[in-house]
Coordinates of C-alpha atoms in Angstrom, one line a residue:
M1 CA 6.4 -5.9 62.0
Q2 CA 4.7 -2.6 60.9
D3 CA 4.8 -1.4 64.6
C4 CA 8.5 -2.0 64.7
F5 CA 9.0 0.1 61.6
H6 CA 6.9 2.9 63.0
K7 CA 8.9 2.8 66.3
L8 CA 12.2 3.0 64.4
A9 CA 10.9 5.9 62.3
A10 CA 9.9 7.8 65.4
F11 CA 13.2 7.2 67.2
E12 CA 15.1 10.3 68.1
P13 CA 18.9 9.6 68.5
D14 CA 19.6 12.9 70.3
G15 CA 23.1 13.1 68.6
A16 CA 24.0 9.4 69.0
Q17 CA 25.1 7.3 66.1
V18 CA 22.4 4.8 65.1
L19 CA 22.8 1.8 62.8
S20 CA 19.5 0.4 61.6
V21 CA 19.4 -2.6 59.3
Y22 CA 16.5 -4.4 57.6
L23 CA 17.1 -7.4 55.4
D24 CA 14.5 -9.6 53.9
M25 CA 15.9 -13.0 54.9
S26 CA 12.8 -15.0 54.0
P27 CA 13.6 -18.2 52.1
H28 CA 13.1 -18.2 48.3
M29 CA 12.0 -21.0 46.1
S30 CA 15.4 -21.6 44.5
G31 CA 18.3 -23.1 46.4
K32 CA 18.8 -24.1 50.0
Q33 CA 20.0 -20.7 51.4
P34 CA 19.8 -18.1 48.7
W35 CA 20.0 -15.3 51.2
G36 CA 23.6 -16.5 52.0
R37 CA 24.5 -15.6 48.4
T38 CA 22.6 -12.3 48.1
S39 CA 21.7 -10.5 51.3
T40 CA 24.9 -11.3 53.3
P41 CA 27.3 -9.9 50.7
V42 CA 25.1 -6.8 50.2
L43 CA 25.1 -6.2 53.9
R44 CA 28.9 -6.7 54.3
N45 CA 29.6 -4.3 51.4
R46 CA 27.3 -1.7 52.7
L47 CA 28.9 -1.9 56.2
R48 CA 32.3 -1.4 54.6
E49 CA 31.0 1.7 52.7
I50 CA 29.7 3.2 55.9
E51 CA 32.9 2.4 57.8
R52 CA 34.9 4.3 55.2
T53 CA 32.8 7.4 56.0
V54 CA 33.9 7.5 59.7
L55 CA 37.2 9.3 60.2
P56 CA 40.1 7.2 61.4
R57 CA 40.6 7.4 65.2
H58 CA 37.2 8.9 65.6
P59 CA 35.4 7.6 68.8
A60 CA 32.4 6.5 66.7
L61 CA 34.5 4.1 64.6
D62 CA 35.0 1.6 67.5
G63 CA 31.3 1.7 68.3
F64 CA 30.3 1.3 64.6
R65 CA 32.6 -1.8 64.3
K66 CA 31.1 -3.4 67.4
D67 CA 27.6 -2.8 66.1
A68 CA 28.4 -4.0 62.6
E69 CA 29.8 -7.2 64.1
K70 CA 26.6 -7.8 66.1
V71 CA 24.5 -7.2 63.0
Q72 CA 26.5 -9.7 61.0
R73 CA 26.2 -12.4 63.7

């Protein structure tokens, strides 16, 4: 896992938009799927916040929406 973080940290986007997400989805001791109540809404809210920063009709908006959908799946 640490190698993955180092690789992401060293990535140079060269002007491209990059969406990088890390969620700790490990099961907790309480409940069947506590990540469904905590991590998922946090991710969804953050993606909405980011989407609002992209100008309407900007070419990056469609790409962001596609990437956000993939991340949520």
